[in-house]
Structures are given as C-alpha cells and as structure tokens.
PDB file of C-alpha atoms in Angstrom:
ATOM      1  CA  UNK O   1       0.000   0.000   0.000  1.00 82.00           C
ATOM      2  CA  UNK O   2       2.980   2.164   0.826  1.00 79.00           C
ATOM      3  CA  UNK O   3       4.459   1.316  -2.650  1.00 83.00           C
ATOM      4  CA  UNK O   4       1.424   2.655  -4.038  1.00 84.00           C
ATOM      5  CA  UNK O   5       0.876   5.666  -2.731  1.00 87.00           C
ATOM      6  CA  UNK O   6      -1.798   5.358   0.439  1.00 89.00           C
ATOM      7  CA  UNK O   7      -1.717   7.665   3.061  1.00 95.00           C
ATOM      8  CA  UNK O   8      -4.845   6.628   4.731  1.00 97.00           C
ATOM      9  CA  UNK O   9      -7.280   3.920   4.624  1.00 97.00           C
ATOM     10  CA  UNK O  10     -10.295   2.565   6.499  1.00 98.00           C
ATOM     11  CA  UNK O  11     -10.513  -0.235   8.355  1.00 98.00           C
ATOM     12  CA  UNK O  12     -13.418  -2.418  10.719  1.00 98.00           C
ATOM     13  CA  UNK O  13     -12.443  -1.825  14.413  1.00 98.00           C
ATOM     14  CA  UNK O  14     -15.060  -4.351  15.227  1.00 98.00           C
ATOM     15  CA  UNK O  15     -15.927  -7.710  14.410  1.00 98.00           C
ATOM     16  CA  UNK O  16     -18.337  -9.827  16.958  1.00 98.00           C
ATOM     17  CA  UNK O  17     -19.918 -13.371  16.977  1.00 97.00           C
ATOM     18  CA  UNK O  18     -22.175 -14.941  19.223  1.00 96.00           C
ATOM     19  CA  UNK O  19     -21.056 -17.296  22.451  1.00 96.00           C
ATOM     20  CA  UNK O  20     -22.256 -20.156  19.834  1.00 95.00           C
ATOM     21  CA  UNK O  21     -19.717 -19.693  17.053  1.00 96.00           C
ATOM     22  CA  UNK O  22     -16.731 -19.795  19.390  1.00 96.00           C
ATOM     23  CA  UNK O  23     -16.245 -23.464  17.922  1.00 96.00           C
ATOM     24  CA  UNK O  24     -16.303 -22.684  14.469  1.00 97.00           C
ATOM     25  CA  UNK O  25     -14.356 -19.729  14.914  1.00 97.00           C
ATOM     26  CA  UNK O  26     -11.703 -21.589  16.739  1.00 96.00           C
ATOM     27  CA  UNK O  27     -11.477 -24.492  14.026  1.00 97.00           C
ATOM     28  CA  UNK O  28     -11.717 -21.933  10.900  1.00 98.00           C
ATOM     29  CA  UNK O  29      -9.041 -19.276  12.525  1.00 98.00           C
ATOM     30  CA  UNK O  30     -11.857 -16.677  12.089  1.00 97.00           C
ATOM     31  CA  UNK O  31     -11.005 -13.518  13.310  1.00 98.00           C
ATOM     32  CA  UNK O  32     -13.398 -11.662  16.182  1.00 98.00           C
ATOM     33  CA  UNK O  33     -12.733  -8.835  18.638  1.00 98.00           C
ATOM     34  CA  UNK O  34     -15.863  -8.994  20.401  1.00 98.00           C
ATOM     35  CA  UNK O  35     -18.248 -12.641  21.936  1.00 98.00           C
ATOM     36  CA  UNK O  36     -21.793 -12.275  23.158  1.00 97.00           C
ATOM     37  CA  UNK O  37     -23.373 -14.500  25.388  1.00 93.00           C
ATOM     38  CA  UNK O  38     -26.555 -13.501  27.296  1.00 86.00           C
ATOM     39  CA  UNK O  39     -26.910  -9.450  27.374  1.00 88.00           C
ATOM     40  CA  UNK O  40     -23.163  -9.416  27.952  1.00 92.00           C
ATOM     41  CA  UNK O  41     -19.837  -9.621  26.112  1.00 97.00           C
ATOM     42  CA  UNK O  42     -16.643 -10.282  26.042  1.00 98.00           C
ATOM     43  CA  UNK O  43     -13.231  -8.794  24.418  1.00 98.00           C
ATOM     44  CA  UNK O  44     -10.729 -11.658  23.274  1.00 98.00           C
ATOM     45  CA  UNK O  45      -7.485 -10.340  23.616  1.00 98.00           C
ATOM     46  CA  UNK O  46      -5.984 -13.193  21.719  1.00 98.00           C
ATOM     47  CA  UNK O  47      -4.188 -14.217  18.471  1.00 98.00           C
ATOM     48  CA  UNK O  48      -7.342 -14.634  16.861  1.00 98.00           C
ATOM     49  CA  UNK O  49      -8.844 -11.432  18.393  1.00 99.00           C
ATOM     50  CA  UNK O  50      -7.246  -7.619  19.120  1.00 99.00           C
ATOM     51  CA  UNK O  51      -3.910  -9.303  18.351  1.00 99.00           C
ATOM     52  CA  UNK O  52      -4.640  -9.266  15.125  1.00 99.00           C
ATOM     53  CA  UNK O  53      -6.002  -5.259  14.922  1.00 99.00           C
ATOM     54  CA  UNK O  54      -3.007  -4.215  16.871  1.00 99.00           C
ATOM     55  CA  UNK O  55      -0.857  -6.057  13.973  1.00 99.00           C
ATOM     56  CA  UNK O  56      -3.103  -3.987  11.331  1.00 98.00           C
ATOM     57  CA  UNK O  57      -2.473  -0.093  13.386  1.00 99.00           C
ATOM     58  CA  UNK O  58       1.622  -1.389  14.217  1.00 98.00           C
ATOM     59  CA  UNK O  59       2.509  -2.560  10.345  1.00 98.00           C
ATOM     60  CA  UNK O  60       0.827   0.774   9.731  1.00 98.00           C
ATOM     61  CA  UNK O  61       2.456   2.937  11.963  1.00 98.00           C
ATOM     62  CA  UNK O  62       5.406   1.517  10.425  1.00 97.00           C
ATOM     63  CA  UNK O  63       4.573   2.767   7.220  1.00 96.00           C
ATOM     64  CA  UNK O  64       3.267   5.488   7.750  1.00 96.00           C
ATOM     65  CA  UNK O  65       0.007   4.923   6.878  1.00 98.00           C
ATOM     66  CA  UNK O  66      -3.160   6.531   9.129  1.00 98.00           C
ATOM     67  CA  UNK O  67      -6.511   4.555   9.228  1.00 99.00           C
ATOM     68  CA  UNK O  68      -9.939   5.505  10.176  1.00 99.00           C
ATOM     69  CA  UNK O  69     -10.984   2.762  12.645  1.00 99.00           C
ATOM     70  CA  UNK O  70     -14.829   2.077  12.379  1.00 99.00           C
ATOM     71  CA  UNK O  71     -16.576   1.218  16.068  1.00 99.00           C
ATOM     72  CA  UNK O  72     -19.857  -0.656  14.781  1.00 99.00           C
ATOM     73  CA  UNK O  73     -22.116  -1.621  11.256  1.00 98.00           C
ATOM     74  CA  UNK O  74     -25.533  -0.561  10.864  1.00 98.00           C
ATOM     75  CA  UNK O  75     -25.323  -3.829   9.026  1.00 98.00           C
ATOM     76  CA  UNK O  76     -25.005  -7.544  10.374  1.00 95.00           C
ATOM     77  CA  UNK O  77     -21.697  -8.222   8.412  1.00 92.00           C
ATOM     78  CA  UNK O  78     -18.763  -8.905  11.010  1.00 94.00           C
ATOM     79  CA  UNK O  79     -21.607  -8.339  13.882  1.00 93.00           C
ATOM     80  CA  UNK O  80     -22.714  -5.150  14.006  1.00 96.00           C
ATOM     81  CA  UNK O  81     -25.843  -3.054  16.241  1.00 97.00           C
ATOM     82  CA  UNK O  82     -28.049  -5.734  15.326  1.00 97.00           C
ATOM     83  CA  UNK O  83     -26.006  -7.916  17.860  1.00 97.00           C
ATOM     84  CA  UNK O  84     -26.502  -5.372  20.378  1.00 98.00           C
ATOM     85  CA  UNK O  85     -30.239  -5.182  19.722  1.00 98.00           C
ATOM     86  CA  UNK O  86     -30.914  -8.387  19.614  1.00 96.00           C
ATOM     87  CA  UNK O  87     -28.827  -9.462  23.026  1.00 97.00           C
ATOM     88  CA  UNK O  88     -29.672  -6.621  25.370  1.00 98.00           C
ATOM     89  CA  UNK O  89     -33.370  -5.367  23.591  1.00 97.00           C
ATOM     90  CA  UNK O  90     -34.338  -8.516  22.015  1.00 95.00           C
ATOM     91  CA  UNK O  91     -36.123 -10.039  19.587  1.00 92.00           C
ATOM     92  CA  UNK O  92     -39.198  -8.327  18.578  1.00 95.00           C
ATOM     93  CA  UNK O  93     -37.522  -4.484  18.583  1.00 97.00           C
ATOM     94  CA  UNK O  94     -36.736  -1.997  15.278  1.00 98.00           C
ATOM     95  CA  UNK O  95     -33.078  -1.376  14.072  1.00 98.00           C
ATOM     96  CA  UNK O  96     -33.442   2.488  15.760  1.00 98.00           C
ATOM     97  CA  UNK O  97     -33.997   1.144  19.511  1.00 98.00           C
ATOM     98  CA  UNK O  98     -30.155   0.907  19.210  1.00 98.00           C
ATOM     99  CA  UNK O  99     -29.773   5.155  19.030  1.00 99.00           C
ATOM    100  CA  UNK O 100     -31.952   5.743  22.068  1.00 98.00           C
ATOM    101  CA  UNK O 101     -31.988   2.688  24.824  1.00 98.00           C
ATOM    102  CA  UNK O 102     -29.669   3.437  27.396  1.00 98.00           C
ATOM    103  CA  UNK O 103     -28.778  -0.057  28.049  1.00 98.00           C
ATOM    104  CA  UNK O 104     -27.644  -0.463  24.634  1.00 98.00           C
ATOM    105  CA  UNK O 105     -25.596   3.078  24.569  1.00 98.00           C
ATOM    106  CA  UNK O 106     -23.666   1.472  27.702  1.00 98.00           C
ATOM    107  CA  UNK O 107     -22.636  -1.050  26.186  1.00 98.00           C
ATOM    108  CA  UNK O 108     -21.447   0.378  22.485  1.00 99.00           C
ATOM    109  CA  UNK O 109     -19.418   2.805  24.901  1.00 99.00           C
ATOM    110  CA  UNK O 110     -17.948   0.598  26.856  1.00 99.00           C
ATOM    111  CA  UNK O 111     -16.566  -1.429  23.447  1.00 99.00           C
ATOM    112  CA  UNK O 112     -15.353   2.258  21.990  1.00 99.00           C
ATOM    113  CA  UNK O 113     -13.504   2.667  25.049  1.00 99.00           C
ATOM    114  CA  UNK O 114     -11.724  -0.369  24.782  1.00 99.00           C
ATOM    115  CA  UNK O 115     -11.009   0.840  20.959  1.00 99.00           C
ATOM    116  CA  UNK O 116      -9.944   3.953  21.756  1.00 99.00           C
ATOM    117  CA  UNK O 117      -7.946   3.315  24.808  1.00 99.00           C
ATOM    118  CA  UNK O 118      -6.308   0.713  23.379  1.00 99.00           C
ATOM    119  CA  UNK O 119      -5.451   2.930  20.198  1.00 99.00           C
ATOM    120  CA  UNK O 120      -5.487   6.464  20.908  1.00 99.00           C
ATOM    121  CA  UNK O 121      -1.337   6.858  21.655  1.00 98.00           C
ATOM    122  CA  UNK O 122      -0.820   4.895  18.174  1.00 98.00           C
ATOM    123  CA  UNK O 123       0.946   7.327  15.575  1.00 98.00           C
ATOM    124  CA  UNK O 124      -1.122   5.464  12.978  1.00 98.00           C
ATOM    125  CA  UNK O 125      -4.978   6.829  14.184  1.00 99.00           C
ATOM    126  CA  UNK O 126      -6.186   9.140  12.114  1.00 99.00           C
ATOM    127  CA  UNK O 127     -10.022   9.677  13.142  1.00 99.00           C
ATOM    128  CA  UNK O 128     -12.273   7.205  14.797  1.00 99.00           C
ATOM    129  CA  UNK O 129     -15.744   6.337  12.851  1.00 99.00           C
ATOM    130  CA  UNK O 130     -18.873   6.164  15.051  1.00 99.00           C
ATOM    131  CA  UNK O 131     -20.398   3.779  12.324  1.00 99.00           C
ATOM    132  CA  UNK O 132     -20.118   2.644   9.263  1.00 99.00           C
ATOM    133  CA  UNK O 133     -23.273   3.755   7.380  1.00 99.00           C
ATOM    134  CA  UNK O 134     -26.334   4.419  10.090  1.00 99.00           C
ATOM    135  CA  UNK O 135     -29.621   4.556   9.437  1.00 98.00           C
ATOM    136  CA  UNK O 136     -32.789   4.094  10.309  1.00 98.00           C
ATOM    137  CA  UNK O 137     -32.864   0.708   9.372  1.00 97.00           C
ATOM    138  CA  UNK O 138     -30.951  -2.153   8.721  1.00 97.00           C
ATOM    139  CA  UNK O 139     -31.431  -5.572   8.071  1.00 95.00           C
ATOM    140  CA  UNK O 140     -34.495  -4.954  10.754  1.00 97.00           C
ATOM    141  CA  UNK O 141     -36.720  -2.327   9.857  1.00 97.00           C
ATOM    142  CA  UNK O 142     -36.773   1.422  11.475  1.00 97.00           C
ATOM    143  CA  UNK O 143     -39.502   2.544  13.942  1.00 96.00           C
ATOM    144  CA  UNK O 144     -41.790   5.206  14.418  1.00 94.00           C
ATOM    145  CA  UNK O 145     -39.257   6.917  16.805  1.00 92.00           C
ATOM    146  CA  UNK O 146     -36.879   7.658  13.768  1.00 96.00           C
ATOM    147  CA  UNK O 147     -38.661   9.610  10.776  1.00 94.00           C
ATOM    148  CA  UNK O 148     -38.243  12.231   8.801  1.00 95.00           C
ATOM    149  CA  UNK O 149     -37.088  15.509  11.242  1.00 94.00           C
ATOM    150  CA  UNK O 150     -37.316  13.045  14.727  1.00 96.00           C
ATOM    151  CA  UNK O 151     -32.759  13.848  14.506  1.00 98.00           C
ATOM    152  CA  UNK O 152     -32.666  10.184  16.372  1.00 98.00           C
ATOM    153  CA  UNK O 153     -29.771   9.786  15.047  1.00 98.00           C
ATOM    154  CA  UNK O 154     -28.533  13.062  14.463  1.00 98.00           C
ATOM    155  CA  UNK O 155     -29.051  13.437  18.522  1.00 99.00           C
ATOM    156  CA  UNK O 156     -26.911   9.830  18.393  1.00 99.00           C
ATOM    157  CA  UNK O 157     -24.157  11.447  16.894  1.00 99.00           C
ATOM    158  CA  UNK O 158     -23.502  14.396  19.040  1.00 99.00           C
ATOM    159  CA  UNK O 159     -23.926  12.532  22.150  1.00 99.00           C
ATOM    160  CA  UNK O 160     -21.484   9.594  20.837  1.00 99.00           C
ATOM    161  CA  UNK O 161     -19.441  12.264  19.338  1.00 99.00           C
ATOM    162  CA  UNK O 162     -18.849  13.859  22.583  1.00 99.00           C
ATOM    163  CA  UNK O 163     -18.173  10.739  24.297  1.00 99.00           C
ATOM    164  CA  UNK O 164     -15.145   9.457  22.169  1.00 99.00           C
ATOM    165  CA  UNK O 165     -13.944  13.184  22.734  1.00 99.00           C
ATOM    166  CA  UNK O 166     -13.955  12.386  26.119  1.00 99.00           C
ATOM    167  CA  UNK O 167     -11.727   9.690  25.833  1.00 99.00           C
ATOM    168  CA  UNK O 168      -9.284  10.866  22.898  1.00 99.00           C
ATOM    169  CA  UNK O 169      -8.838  15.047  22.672  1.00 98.00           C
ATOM    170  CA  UNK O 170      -6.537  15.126  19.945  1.00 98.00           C
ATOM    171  CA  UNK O 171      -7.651  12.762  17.080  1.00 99.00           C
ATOM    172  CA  UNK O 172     -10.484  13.357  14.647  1.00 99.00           C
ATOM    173  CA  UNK O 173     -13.890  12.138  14.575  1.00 99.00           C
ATOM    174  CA  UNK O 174     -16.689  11.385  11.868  1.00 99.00           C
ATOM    175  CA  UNK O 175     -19.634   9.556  11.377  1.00 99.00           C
ATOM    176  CA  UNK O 176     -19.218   6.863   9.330  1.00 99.00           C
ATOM    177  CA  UNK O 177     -22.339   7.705   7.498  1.00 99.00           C
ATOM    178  CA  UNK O 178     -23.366   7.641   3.856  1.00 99.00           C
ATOM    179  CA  UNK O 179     -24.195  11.633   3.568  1.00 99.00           C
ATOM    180  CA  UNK O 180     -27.704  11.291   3.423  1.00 99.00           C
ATOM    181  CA  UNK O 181     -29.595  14.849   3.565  1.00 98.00           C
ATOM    182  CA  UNK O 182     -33.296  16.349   5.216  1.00 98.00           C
ATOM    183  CA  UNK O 183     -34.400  18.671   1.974  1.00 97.00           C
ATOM    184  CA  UNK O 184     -38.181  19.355   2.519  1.00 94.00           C
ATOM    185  CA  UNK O 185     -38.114  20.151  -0.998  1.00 92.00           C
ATOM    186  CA  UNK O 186     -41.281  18.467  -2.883  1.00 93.00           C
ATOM    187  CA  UNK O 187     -39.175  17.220  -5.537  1.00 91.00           C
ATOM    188  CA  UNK O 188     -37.000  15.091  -3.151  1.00 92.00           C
ATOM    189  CA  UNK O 189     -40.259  14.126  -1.099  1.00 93.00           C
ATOM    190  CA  UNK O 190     -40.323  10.410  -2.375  1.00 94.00           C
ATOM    191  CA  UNK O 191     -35.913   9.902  -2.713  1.00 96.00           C
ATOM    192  CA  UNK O 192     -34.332   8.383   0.246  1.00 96.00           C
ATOM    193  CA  UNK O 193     -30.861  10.270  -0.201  1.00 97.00           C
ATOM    194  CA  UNK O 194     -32.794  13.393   0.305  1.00 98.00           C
ATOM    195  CA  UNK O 195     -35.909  13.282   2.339  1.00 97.00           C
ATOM    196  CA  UNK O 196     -34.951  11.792   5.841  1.00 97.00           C
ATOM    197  CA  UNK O 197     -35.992   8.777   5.491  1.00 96.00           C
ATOM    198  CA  UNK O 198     -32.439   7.092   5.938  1.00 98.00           C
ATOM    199  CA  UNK O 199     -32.451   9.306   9.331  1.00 98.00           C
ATOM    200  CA  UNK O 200     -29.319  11.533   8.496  1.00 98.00           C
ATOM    201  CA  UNK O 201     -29.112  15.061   8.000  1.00 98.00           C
ATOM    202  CA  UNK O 202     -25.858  15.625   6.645  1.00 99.00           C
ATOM    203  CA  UNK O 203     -26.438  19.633   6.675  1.00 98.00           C
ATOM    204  CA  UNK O 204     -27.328  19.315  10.419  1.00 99.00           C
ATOM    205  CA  UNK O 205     -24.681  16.690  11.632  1.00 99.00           C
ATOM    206  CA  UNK O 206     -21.899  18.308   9.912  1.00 99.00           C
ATOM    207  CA  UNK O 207     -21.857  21.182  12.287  1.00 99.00           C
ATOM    208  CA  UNK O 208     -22.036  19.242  15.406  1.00 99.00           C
ATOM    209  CA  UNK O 209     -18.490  20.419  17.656  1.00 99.00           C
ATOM    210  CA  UNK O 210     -16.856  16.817  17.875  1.00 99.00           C
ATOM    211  CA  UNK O 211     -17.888  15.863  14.221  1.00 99.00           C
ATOM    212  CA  UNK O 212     -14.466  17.122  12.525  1.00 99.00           C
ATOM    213  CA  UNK O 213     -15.324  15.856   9.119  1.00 99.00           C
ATOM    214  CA  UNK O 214     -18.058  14.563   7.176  1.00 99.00           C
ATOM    215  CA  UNK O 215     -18.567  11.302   5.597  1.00 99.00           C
ATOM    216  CA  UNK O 216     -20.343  10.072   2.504  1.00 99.00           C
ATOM    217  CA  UNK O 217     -20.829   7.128  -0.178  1.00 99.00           C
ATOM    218  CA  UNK O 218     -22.042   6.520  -3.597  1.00 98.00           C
ATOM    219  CA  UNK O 219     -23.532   3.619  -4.786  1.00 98.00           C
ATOM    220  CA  UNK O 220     -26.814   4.968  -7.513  1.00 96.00           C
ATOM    221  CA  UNK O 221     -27.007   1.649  -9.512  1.00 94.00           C
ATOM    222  CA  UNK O 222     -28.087   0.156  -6.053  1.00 94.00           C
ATOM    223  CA  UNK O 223     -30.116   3.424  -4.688  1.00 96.00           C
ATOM    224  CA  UNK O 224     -31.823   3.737  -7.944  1.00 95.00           C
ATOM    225  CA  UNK O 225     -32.206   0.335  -9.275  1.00 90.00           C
ATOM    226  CA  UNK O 226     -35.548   0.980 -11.529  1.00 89.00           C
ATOM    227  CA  UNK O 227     -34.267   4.326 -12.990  1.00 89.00           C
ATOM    228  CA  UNK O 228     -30.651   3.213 -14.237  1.00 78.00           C
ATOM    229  CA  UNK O 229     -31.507   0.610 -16.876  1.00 76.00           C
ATOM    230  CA  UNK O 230     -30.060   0.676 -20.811  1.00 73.00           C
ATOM    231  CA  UNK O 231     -32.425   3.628 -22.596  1.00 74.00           C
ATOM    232  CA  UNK O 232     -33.299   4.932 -19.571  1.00 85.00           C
ATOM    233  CA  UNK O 233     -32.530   9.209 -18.953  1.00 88.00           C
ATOM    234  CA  UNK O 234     -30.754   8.518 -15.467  1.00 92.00           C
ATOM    235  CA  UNK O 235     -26.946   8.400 -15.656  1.00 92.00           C
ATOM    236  CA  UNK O 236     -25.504   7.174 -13.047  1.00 94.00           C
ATOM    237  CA  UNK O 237     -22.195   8.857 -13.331  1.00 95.00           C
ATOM    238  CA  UNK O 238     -24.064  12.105 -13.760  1.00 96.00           C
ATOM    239  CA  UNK O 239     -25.977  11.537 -10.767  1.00 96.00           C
ATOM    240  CA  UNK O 240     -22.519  10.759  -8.644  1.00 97.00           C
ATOM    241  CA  UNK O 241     -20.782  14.112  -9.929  1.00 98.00           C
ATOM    242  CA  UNK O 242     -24.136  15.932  -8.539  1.00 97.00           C
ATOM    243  CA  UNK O 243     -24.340  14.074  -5.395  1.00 98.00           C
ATOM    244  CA  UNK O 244     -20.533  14.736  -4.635  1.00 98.00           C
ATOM    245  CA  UNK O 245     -21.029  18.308  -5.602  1.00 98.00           C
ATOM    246  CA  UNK O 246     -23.950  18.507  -3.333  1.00 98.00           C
ATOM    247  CA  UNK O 247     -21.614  17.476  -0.406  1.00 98.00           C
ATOM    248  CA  UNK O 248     -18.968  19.956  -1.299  1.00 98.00           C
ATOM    249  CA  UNK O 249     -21.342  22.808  -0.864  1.00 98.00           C
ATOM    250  CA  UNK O 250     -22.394  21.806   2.600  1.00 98.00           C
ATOM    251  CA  UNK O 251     -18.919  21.505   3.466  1.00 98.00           C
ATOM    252  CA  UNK O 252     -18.474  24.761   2.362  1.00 98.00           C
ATOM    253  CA  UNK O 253     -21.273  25.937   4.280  1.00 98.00           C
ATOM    254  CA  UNK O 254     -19.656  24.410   7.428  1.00 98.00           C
ATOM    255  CA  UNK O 255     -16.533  25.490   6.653  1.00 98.00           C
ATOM    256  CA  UNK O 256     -15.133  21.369   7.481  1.00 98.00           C
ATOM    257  CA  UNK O 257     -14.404  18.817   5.090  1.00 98.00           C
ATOM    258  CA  UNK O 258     -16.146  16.011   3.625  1.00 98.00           C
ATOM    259  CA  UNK O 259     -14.510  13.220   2.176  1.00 98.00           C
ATOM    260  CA  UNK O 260     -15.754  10.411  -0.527  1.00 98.00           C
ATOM    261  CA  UNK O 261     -15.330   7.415   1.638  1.00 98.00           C
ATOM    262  CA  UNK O 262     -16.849   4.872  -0.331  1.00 98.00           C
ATOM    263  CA  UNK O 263     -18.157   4.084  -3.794  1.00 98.00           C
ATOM    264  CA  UNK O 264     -18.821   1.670  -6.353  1.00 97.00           C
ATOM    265  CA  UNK O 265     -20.461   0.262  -9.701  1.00 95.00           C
ATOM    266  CA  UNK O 266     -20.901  -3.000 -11.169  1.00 94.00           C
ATOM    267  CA  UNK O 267     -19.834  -3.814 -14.288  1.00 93.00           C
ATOM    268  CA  UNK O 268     -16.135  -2.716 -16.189  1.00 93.00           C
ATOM    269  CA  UNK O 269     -17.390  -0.375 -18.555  1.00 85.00           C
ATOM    270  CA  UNK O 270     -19.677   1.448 -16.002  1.00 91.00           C
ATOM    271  CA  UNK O 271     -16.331   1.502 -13.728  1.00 96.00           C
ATOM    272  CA  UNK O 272     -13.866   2.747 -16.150  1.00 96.00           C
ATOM    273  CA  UNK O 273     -16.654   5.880 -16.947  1.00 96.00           C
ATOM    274  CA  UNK O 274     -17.691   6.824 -13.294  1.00 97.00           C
ATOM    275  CA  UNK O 275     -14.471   6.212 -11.064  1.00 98.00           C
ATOM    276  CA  UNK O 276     -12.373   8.732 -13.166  1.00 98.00           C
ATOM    277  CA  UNK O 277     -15.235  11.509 -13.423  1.00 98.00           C
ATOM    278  CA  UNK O 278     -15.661  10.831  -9.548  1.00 98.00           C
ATOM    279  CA  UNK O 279     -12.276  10.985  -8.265  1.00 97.00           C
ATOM    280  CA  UNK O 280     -11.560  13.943 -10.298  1.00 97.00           C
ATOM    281  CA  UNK O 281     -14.915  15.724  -9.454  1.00 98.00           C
ATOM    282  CA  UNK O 282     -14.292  14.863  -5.580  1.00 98.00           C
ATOM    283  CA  UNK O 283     -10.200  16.270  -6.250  1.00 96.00           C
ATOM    284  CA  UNK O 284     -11.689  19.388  -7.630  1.00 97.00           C
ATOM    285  CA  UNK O 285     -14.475  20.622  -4.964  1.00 97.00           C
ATOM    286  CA  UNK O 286     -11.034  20.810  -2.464  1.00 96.00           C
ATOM    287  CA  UNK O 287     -12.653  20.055   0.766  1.00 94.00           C
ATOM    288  CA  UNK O 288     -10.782  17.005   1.789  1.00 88.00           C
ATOM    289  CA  UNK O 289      -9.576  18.798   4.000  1.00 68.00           C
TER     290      UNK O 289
END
C-alpha cells in the first residue's frame, strides 16, 4: 500500500460473533474482537482477536500509513448493532432502539472505550468512525421513533461524538455515514438520499463540535435500481458528480471537510466511466480537508 501511494485507509475496528460460534471460529481461525453471550460480552485479547487489529495499526504505523478505525455496522456483516439489539433489547424491537436505549448506549461505549484506549497513543490513528453507514434501518426495519425531522440519530451522533472526545482530545472524529440529507423540498419528497428517510441530515450533523469531518458514499445503480436501466434518462455517473457536488457545498457551508469514503459500480465499462469523473470531481471541490 505504501508502494502505491496510500496515506490513509479505512478499516473495521469491530468484528463480533455470538457465544455459539466460538467453535467454528476456533477451528476456521476466524477472526473476532468482540463474543456475546446472554446481554453481555466479552473482548478476546488473543491471536485470533485484538492481536490481530493491533498487527493492522503497528505494520501501519510503520509505514506510515493513518486509518480511520470504524466502532460498529448498521449492518449484520462482522456483527454489528443488530447484535446489540438483539442481546440486550431482544427479539421483537426496530433497528433504531439501538440510538436511544440506554442499556444499549452502555454497552457500544464501553466497546469504543476499549477501541480507543487501546489505540489512541498509536501514531497510525487518524479519526475514529462512530459507524459505518447508520440509518434508520438495517437488516431490521426502522420505527416510528426515527422519521423524517425526529434527529434520532442526528441526537446519536452528538452525544457519541462527545463521548469518544472524552476519551481521545486530539484525534479526529466522523460519522461513518453515507451523507444522506433532510431537503423538505417536494421534488426530493419520495428519494431516500434526500428526504430523511435514511435518518441523516448531513447539513445538520456536519456542524455538530466533535464531528471534525463529514462522511459520505455513492452507490446509484443500487439506490436507484428501476431508474438506471439501458435507454433509460438517469446516468448514473451524472448523478454521482451531482451528489458529490452537493456534499462539497455543505462543506463549504460548514466550513469542514467532507470526504468520498466509499463508492462503487458493477460492471467494467460502467467503472472505467464513473471512477475517473468521480475521483476527479471529488479532487476538484477541495474540501478534503
């Protein structure tokens, strides 16, 4: 990665199974940070667990390399809130019960600061991620609690925001998030990047004192799978130059950066069109800071 030029990448500072997988995972050498077993968990400290992260931040403090360490997935890939809702809520409960019961808040904190603690004196931390990707809902589906102008998880992000500040003063923090906006325009009322729905508000969370930079991603074949078809007016490459544009004037707004954290298309044609006019749109708004 040196070799080639990286400076900073992103990597999961998480990855949890359930008390019931420990034999598998022992067998398969499957890595995991993090075992639940009744509303509680433990940290494994062992070659197969935060050995292998603090191998990941040493090699790239070697290097030189910073990473972004992620705390938690709205999704259930490598464990995730849903583990957390699902041990200490439940079965039964939505995806947003994680944002707003307390028992549930303990316990994400308590795994941040063993992240952070563990971390924070490493040369190779650049900013720690609250999430990768929040939203309303997730592989279970949002509640009433967390619609359109509620800020569940807008409040979620100052209050965690503040709390890894608490433990770490002097490295960066962002939200993980996928930069969705609160417009209450009527021609965004039915698009989910734009109306709320997701339960971001990019405008609003950007200015938020411990959020130092903003996050986003950029993935329209998925978000707008029955517009981008062959004869179709949607271009999906068009759509990503506005959407990255539309992040580089909130940031200026702010007056923080924003960075293009993640993005993708299928197919090699539709990759060798987008990626360039992306990368070179996101190089020429200049607010990566």
């Amino acid at each position: 990665m040196k070799n080639a030029g990286v400076k900073v990448l992103r990597t999961w500072g998480f990855n949890a199974i359930n008390g019931s997988e420990l034999e598998y995972a022992h067998k398969s050498g499957l890595t995991y940070y993090q075992v639940w077993n009744s509303s509680e968990w433990v940290i494994n400290n062992g070659a197969q667990g935060l050995q292998r992260l603090d191998y990941v931040v040493e090699t790239a403090a070697k290097n030189n390399i910073k990473i972004i360490l992620a705390l938690t997935n709205n999704w259930v890939g490598y464990g995730g809130m849903e583990l957390y809702i699902n041990w200490i809520a439940g079965s039964g409960n939505t995806h947003d019960i994680f944002y707003t019961d307390r028992r549930i808040q303990v316990s994400y904190q308590r795994y941040v600061k063993t992240i952070v603690e563990r971390y924070k004196d490493s040369s190779a931390i650049f900013a720690w991620e609250l999430m990768n990707e929040a939203r309303c809902l997730g592989d279970l589906s949002g509640g009433p609690a967390c619609v359109p102008g509620s800020q569940t998880l807008s409040k979620w992000y100052r209050e965690q925001s503040d709390f890894v500040r608490s433990l770490d003063p002097y490295h960066m923090i962002t939200t993980g998030g996928e930069g969705h906006f609160y417009w209450k325009d009527p021609k965004f009322a039915s698009d989910y990047n734009f109306n709320g729905q997701a339960g971001e508000n990019f405008d609003l969370d950007l200015t938020f004192p411990n959020i130092d930079f903003g996050t986003y991603h950029l993935y329209p074949q998925s978000w707008y799978a029955s517009q981008d078809f062959p004869g179709s007016n949607f271009s999906s490459v068009q759509w990503g130059i506005d959407w990255i544009t539309f992040h580089a004037e909130a940031a200026r707004q702010v007056g923080k950066p924003v960075i293009l954290e993640e993005f993708g298309m299928s197919g090699l044609e539709n990759k060798t069109t987008a990626y360039p006019a992306w990368v070179q749109r996101a190089l020429d708004t200049k607010i990566g800071g």
